[in-house]
Coordinates of C-alpha atoms and ligand atoms in Angstrom, one line a residue:
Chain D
X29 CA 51.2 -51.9 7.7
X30 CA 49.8 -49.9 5.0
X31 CA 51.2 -47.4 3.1
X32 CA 48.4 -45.1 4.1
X33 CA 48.3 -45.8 7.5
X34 CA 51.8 -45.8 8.1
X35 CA 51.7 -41.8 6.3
X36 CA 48.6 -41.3 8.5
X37 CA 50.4 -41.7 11.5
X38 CA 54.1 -40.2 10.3
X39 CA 52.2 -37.0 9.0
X40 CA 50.9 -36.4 12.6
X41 CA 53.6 -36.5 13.7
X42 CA 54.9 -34.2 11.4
X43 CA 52.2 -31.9 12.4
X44 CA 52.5 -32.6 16.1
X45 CA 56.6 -31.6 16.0
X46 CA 56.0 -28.5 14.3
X47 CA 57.7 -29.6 11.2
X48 CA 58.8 -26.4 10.0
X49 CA 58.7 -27.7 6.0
X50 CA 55.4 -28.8 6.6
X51 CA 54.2 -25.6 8.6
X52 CA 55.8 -22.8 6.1
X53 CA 54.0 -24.7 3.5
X54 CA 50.6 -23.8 5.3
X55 CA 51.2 -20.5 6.4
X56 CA 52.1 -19.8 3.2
X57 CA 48.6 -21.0 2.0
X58 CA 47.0 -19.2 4.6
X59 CA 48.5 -16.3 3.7
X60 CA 48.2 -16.5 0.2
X61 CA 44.4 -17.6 0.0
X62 CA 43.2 -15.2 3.1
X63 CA 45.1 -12.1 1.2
X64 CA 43.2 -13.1 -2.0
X65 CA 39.6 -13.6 -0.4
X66 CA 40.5 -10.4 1.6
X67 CA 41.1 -8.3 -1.3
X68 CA 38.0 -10.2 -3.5
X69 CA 35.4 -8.7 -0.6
X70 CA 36.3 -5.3 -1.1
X71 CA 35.8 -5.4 -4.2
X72 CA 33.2 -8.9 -4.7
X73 CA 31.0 -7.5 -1.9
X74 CA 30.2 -3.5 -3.0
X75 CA 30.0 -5.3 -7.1
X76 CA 27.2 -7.8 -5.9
X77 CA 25.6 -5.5 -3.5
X78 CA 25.0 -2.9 -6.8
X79 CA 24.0 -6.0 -8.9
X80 CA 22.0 -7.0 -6.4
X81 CA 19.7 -4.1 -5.8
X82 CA 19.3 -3.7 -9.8
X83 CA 16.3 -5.1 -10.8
X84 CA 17.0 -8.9 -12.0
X85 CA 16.1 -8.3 -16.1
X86 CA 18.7 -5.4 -16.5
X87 CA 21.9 -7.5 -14.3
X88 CA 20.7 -10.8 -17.0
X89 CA 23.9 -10.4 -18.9
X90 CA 26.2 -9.7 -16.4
X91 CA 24.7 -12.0 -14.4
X92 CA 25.3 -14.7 -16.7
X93 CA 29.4 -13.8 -17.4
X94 CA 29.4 -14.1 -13.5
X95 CA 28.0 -17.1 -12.9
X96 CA 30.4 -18.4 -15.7
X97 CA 33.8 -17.0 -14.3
X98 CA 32.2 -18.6 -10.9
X99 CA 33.2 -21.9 -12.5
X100 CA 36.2 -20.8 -14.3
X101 CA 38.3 -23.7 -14.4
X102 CA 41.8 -22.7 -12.1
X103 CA 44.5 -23.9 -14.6
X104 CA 42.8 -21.7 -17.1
X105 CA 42.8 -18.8 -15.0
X106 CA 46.2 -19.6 -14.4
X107 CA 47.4 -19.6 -17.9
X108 CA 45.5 -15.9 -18.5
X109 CA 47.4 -14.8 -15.4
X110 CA 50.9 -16.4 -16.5
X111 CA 50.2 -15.3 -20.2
X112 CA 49.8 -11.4 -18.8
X113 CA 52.7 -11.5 -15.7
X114 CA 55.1 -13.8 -17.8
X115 CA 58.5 -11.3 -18.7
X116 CA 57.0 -11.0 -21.9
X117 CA 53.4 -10.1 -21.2
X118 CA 51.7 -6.7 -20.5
X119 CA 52.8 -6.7 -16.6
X120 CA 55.9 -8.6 -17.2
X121 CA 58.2 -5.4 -16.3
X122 CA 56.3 -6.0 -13.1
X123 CA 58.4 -8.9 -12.4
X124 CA 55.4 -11.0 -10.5
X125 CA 55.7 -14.2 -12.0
X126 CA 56.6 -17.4 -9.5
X127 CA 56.0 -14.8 -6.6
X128 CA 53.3 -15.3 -4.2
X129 CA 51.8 -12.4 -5.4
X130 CA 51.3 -13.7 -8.5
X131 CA 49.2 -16.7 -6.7
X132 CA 47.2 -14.0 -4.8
X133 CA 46.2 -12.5 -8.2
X134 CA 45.2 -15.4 -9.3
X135 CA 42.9 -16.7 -6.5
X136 CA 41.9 -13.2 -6.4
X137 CA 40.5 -13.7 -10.1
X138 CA 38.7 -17.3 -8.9
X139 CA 37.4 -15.9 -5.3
X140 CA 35.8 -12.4 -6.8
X141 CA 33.4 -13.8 -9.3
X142 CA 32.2 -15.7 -6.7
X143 CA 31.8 -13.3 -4.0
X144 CA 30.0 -11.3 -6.0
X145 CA 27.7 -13.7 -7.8
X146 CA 26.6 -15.2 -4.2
X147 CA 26.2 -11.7 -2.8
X148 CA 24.3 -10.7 -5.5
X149 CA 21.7 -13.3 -5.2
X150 CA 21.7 -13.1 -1.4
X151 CA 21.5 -9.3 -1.7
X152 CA 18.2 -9.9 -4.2
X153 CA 16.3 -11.8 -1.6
X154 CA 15.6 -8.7 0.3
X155 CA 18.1 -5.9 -0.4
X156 CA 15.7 -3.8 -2.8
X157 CA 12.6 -3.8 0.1
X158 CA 15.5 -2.6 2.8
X159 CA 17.3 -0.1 1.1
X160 CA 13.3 1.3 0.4
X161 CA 12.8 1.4 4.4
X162 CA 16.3 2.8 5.6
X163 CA 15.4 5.4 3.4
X164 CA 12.1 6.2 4.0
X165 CA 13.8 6.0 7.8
X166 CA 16.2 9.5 7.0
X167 CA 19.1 7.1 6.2
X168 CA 21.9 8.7 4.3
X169 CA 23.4 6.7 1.7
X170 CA 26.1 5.3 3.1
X171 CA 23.5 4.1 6.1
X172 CA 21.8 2.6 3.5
X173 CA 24.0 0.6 2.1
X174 CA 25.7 -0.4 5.5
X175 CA 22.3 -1.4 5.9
X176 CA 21.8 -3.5 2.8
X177 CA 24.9 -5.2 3.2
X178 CA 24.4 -5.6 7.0
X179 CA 21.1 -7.2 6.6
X180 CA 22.1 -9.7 4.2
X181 CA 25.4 -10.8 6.5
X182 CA 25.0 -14.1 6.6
X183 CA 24.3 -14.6 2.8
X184 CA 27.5 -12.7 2.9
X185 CA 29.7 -14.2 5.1
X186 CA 28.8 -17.7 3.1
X187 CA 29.8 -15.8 -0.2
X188 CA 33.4 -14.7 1.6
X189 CA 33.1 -18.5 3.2
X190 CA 32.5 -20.1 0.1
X191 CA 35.4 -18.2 -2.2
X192 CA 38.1 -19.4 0.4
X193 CA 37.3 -22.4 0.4
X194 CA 37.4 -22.5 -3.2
X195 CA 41.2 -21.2 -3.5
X196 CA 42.8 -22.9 -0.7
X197 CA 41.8 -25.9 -2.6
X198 CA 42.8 -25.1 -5.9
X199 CA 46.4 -26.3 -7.4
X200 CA 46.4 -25.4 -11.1
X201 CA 46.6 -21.6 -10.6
X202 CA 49.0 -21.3 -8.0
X203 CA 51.3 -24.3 -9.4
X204 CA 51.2 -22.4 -13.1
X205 CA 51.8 -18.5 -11.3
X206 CA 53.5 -19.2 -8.3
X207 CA 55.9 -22.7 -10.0
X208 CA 55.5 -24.5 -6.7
X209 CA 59.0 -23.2 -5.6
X210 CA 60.2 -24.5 -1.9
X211 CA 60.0 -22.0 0.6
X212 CA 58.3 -19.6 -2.0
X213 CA 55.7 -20.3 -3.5
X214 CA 55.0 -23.4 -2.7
X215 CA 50.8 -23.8 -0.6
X216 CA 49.5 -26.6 0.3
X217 CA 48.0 -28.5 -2.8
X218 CA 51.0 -28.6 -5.3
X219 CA 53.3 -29.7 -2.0
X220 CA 50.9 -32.6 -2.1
X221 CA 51.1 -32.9 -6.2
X222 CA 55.0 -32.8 -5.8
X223 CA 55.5 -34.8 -3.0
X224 CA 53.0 -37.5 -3.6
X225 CA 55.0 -37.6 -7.2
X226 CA 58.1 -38.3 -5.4
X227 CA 57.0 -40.9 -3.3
X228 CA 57.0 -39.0 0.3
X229 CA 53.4 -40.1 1.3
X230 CA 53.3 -39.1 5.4
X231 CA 54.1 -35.5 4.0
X232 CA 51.6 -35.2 1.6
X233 CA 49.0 -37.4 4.1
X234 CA 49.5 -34.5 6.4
X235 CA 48.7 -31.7 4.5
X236 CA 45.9 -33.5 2.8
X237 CA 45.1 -33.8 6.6
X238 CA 44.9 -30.1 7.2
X239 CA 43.5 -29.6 4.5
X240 CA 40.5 -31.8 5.2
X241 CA 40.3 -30.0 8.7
X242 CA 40.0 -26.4 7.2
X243 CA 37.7 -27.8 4.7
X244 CA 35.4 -29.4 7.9
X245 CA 36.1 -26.3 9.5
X246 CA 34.6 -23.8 6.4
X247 CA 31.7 -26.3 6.0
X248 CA 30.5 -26.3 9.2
X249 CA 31.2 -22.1 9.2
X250 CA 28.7 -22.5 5.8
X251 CA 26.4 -24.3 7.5
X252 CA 25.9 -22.3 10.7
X253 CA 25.5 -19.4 8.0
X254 CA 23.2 -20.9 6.1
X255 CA 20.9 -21.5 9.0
X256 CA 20.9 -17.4 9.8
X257 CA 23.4 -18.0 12.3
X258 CA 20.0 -19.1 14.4
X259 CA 21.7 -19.2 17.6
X260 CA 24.3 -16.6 17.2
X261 CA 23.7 -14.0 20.0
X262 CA 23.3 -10.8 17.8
X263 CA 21.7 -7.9 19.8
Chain H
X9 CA -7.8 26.1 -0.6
X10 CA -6.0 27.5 2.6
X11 CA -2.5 28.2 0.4
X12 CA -0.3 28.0 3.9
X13 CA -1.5 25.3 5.6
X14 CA -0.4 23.1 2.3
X15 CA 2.2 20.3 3.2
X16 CA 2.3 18.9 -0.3
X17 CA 1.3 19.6 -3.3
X18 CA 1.7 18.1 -7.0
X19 CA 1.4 19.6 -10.0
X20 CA 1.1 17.9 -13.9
X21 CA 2.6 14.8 -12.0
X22 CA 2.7 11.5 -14.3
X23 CA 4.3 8.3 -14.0
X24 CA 5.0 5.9 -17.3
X25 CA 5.8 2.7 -17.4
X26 CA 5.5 0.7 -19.9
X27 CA 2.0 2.6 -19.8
X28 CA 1.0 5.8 -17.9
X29 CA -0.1 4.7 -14.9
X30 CA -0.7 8.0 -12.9
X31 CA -2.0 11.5 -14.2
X32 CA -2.5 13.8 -12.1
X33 CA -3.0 17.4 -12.8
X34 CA -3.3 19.4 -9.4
X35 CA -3.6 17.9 -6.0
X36 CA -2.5 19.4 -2.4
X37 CA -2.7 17.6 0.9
X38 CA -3.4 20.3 3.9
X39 CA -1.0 20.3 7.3
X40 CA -2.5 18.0 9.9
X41 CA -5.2 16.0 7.8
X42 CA -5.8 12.4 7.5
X43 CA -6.5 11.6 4.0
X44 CA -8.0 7.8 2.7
X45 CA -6.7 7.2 -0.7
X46 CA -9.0 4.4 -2.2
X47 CA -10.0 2.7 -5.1
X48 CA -9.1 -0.5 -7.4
X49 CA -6.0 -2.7 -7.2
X50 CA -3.5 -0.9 -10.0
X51 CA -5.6 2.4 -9.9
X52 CA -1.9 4.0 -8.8
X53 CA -2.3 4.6 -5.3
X54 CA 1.0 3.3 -4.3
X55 CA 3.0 4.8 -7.5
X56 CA 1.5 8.6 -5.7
X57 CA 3.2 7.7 -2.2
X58 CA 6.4 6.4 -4.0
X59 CA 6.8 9.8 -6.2
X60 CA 6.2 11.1 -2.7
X61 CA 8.3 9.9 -0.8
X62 CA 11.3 9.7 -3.6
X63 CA 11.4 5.7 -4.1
X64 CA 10.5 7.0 -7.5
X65 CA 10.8 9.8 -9.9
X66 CA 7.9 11.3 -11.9
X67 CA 7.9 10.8 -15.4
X68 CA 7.2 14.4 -15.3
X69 CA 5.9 16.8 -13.2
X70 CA 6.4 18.8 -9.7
X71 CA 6.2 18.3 -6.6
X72 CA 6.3 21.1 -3.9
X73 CA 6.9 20.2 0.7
X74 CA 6.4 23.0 2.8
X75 CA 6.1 25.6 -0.1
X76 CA 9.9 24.4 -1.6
X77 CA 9.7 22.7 -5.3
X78 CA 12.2 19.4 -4.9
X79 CA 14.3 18.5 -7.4
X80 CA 12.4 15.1 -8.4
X81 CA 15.4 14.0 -10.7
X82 CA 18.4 15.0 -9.2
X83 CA 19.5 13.9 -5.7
X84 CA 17.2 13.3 -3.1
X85 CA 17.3 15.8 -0.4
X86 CA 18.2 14.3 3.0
X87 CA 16.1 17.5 4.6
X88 CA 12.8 16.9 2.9
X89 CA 13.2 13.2 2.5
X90 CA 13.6 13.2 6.6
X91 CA 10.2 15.2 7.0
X92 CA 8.3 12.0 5.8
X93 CA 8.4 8.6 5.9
X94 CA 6.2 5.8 4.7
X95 CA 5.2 2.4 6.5
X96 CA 4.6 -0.5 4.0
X97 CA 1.7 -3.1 3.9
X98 CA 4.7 -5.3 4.6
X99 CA 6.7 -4.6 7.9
X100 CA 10.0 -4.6 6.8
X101 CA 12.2 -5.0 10.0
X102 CA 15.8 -5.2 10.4
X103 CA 17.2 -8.3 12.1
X104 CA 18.1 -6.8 15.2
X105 CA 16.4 -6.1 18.3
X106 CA 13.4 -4.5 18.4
X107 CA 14.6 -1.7 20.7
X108 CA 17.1 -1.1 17.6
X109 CA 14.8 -1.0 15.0
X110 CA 12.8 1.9 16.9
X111 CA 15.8 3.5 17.0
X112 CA 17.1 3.6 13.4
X113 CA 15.9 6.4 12.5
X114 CA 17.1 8.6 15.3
X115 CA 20.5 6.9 15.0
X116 CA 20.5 8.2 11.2
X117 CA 19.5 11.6 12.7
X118 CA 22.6 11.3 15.1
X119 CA 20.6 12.0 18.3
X120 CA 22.5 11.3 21.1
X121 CA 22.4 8.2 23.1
X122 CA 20.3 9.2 26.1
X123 CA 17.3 11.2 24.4
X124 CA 17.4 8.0 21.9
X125 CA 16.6 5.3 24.7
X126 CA 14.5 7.8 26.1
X127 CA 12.5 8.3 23.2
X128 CA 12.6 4.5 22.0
X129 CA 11.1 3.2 26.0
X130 CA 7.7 6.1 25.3
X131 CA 7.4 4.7 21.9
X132 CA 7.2 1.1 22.6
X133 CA 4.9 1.6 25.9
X134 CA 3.0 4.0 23.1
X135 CA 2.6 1.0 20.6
X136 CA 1.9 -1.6 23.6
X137 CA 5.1 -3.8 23.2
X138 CA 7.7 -2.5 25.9
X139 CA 8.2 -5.4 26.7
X140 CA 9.4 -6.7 23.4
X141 CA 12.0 -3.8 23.5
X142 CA 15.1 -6.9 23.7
X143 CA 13.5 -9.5 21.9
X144 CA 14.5 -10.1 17.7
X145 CA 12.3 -8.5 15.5
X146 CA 12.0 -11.2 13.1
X147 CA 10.1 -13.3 16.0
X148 CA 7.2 -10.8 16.2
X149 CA 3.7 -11.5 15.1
X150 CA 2.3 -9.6 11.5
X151 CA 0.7 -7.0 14.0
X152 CA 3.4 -6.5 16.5
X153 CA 5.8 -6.0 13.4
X154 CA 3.4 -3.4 12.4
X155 CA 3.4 -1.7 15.1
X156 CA 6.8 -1.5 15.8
X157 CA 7.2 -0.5 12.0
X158 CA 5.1 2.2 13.3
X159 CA 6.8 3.5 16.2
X160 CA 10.0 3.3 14.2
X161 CA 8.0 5.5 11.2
X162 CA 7.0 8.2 13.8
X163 CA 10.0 8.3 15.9
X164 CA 11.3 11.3 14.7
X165 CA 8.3 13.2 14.3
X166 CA 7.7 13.2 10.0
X167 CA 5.4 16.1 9.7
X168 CA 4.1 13.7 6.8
X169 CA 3.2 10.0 7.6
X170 CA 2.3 8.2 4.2
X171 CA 0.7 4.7 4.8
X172 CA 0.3 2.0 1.8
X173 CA -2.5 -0.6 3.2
X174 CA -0.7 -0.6 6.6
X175 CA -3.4 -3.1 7.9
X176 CA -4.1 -5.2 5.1
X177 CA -2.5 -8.2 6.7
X178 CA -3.8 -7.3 10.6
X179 CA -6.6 -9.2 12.6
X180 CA -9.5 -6.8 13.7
X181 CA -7.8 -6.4 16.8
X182 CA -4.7 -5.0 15.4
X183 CA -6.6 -2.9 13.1
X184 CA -8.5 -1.4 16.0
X185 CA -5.3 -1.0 17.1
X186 CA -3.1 0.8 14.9
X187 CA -5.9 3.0 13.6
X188 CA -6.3 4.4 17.1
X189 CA -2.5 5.3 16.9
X190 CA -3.1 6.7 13.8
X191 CA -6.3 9.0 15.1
X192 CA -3.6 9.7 18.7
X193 CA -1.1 11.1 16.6
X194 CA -3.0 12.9 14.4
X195 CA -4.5 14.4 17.0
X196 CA -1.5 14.8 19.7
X197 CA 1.0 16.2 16.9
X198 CA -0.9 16.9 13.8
X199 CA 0.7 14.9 11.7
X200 CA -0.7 14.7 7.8
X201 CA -1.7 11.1 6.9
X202 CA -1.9 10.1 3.4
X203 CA -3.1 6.5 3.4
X204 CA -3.9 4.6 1.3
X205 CA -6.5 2.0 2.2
X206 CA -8.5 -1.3 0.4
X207 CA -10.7 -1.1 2.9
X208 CA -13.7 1.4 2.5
X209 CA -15.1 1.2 5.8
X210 CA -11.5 2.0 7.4
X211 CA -11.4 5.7 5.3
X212 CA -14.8 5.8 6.2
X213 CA -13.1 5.8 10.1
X214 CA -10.4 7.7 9.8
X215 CA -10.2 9.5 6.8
X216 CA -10.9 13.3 7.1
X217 CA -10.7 13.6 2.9
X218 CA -11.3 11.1 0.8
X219 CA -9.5 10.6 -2.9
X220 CA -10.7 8.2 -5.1
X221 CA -8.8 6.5 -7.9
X222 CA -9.7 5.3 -11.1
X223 CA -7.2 4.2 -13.6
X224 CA -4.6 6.4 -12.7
X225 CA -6.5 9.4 -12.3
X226 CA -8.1 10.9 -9.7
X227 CA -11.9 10.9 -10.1
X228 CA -13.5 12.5 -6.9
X229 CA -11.5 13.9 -4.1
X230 CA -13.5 15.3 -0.9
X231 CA -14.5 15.7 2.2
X232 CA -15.2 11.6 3.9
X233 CA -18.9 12.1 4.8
X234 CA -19.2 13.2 1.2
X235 CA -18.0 10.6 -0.8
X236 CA -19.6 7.9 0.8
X237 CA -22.9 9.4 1.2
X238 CA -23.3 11.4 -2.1
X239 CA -20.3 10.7 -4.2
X240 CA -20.9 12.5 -7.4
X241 CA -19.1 10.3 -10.0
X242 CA -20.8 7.1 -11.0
X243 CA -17.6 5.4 -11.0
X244 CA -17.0 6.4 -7.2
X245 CA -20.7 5.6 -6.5
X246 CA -20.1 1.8 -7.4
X247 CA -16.8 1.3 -5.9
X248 CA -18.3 2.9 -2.3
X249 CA -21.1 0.6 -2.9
X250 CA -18.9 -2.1 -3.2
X251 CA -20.0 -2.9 -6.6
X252 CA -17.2 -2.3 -8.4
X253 CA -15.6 -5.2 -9.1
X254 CA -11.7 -5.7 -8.4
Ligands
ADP30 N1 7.9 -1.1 -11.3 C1 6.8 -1.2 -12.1 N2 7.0 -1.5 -13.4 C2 5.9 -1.6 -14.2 N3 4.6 -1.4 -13.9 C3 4.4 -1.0 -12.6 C4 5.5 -0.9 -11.7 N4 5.0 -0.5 -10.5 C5 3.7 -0.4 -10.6 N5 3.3 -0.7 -11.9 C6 2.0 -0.7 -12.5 O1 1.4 0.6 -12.2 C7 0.0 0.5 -12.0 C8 -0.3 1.1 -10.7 O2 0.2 0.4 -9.6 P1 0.0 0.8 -8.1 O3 0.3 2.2 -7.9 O4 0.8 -0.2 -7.3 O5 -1.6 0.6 -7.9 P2 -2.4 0.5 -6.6 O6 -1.5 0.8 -5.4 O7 -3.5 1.5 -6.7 O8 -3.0 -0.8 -6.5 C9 -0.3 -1.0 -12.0 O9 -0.9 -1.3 -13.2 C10 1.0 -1.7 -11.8 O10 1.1 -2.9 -12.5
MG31 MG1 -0.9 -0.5 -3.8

């Protein structure tokens, strides 16, 4: 049998039993990745929401920085993180480095630019023409800009969509920040860097697995939201 | 002019762009009037409504509602800005139902539940479309959308209704329509209508005072019958006679 059939059906099993290894490790992403995204709407959401409602030839600047931090490559924000947390840096009193808060600051620095950049450009669509009408309506500004961002939900929910899966996949920020240790810091991707390096395929197959699933699972989350939730049941 | 019955009034009002596009020196509109705003496309009958209705501040200038000068550059007062409202030539609904829509503004207000669904069900048997009440507002046609962007507008009674080419989109029958509603509520509530209109034979329907705009400016401003049968301004004389060209 093959190597990659054989880990195919030993990492199901793994899965299946409730490996306890294998199910920290994706937890642990979970948690990690969902506390970053979490924390990158509050702040990706209001920042892209403003940008979005300026007119487009007075946000050109920023919108360029943003759109190039949306590609930010992750070791590199990884390195800028490590260089700042590590005991020598500005925070390094804080004593964040190899913890998982560490990784959450660094997905947090990947997931926010691209919150905001893809709220921003759903927001421009329409936002400016809405915000006009719920106030022309008596709306109060907070009612206006629950209305902004309400009316541009599903544009937002794919930005908030989109940054997770961006960070659950990533392994160069996490592996620099968090140092991949066991029962720590260690997410899904650098358990597959590590163990595929040591030769333990069916545990790596199986969170490549599950990765694949939440990947299938965001993707077909993006495209529902894409298509204006058409047959969501919204009153 | 009858100083008490004044709604609105602007004084030395101007609005710059990269140009000035609006000058105007002295204008008041009178409680329970319909006025037709007309004139060429970029004449700055839209930029008037927008200073109005706060989606813009004046360059410079004053503005005075209900005898009370508003602080054009500060922050918008919730009190004045809820005593108007303005209906675009662009329905802009929200993607909810369109029993919600209606509601909006009396939901801002904080009206309480009951009065609201009361008030919503009148509106939308008003406007012809009570039976649209569950349905999504995006799935309306361009003249059910405008008249539910109406009922919404009028919903909680602005003593001021401003209207920017509400029917240039409409079919005649629509048009017949929603100027009806118009004349109704006028009538019914005496509500002041500013609107303004491409179409000369629509102020020539409705329109109780007619202000025409040239260039920023207003050139002749009065009473309907007047302007289109003995305009005084050469300028207003070839754009009623639809030989202006634009
Ligand atoms: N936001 C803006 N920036 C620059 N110029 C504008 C803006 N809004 C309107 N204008 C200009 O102001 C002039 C008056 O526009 P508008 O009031 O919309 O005219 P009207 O409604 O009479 O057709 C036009 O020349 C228009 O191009
Ligand atoms: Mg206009």
């Amino acid at each position: 049998m093959s190597r990659l059939l054989e880990g195919i059906i030993e990492a199901f099993t793994l899965i299946i039993q409730f490996d306890p290894y294998l199910w920290q490790i994706i937890i642990l992403s979970l948690q990690v990745s969902g506390g970053a995204v979490a924390l990158s709407t509050l702040t990706g959401v209001p920042l892209g929401a403003f940008l979005g409602l300026k007119p487009a030839g007075r946000t050109r600047f920023i919108s360029k920085v943003l759109y190039t931090f949306m590609g930010l490559p992750p070791v590199v924000a990884g390195l800028v993180i490590y260089l700042l947390i590590s005991r020598s840096g500005p925070f390094g009193v804080l004593g964040l480095l190899f913890s998982p808060a560490a990784m959450v600051i660094a997905q947090f620095t990947l997931a926010t630019p691209i919150i905001a950049g893809l709220t921003m450009v759903g927001i421009r669509s329409r936002g400016k023409e809405v915000q006009e009408t719920a106030r022309t309506l008596g709306a109060n500004r907070l009612l206006t800009a629950w209305t902004v961002i309400r009316e541009s939900r599903f544009a937002i929910f794919g930005a908030i969509v989109t940054g997770f899966g961006r960070v659950i996949a990533e392994v160069g920020a996490v592996m620099i920040v968090g140092g991949n240790i066991e029962g720590h810091t260690r997410v899904m991707t650098s358990a597959i860097v590590l163990e595929t390096s040591k030769g333990h395929f069916e545990l790596a197959i199986g969170l490549g697995l599950t990765l694949l699933v939440i990947s299938f699972l965001i993707n077909s989350l993006l495209y529902y939201l894409q298509g204006g939730g058409e047959n969501s049941g919204w009153k | 002019m009858a100083g008490n019955n004044v709604v609105l009034r602007v004084e030395g009002i101007s609005k710059v762009y990269d140009r000035e596009v609006l000058h105007i020196e002295k204008l008041s509109f009178e409680k329970g009037k319909i006025y037709g705003l007309i004139g060429p496309s970029g004449a700055g009958k839209s930029t008037l409504l927008r200073l109005i209705n706060f989606l813009e501040p004046p360059t410079a200038g004053r503005i005075f509602f209900k005898g009370r000068e508003l602080d054009v550059r500060g922050r918008v007062d919730l009190k004045t800005q809820r005593g108007m409202t303005m209906v675009f030539q662009k329905p802009v609904l929200f993607k909810t139902s369109v029993r919600e829509n209606v509601a909006y503004g009396l939901r801002a207000r904080g009206l309480p539940k009951e009065e609201i669904n009361k008030r919503v069900a009148v509106l939308l048997e008003k406007v012809g479309l009570e039976s649209f009440a569950g349905r999504r507002a995006d799935s309306l046609s361009g003249g059910e959308a405008q008249r539910i962007a109406l009922a919404r507008a009028i919903a909680f009674d602005p003593g001021v209704l401003l209207l920017d080419e509400p029917t240039a989109n409409l079919d005649p029958h629509n048009i017949e329509m929603f100027e009806n509603l118009i004349l109704n509520l006028n009538k019914e509530k005496g509500i002041t209508v500013i609107m303004v209109t491409h179409n000369i034979f629509q102020a020539r329907r409705i329109a109780h005072e007619v202000l025409f705009f040239y260039e920023g400016h207003i050139i002749e401003k009065g009473p309907a019958q007047k302007i289109f049968s003995s305009p005084e301004d050469p300028r207003t004389r070839a754009f009623v006679e639809g030989r202006m060209v634009y």
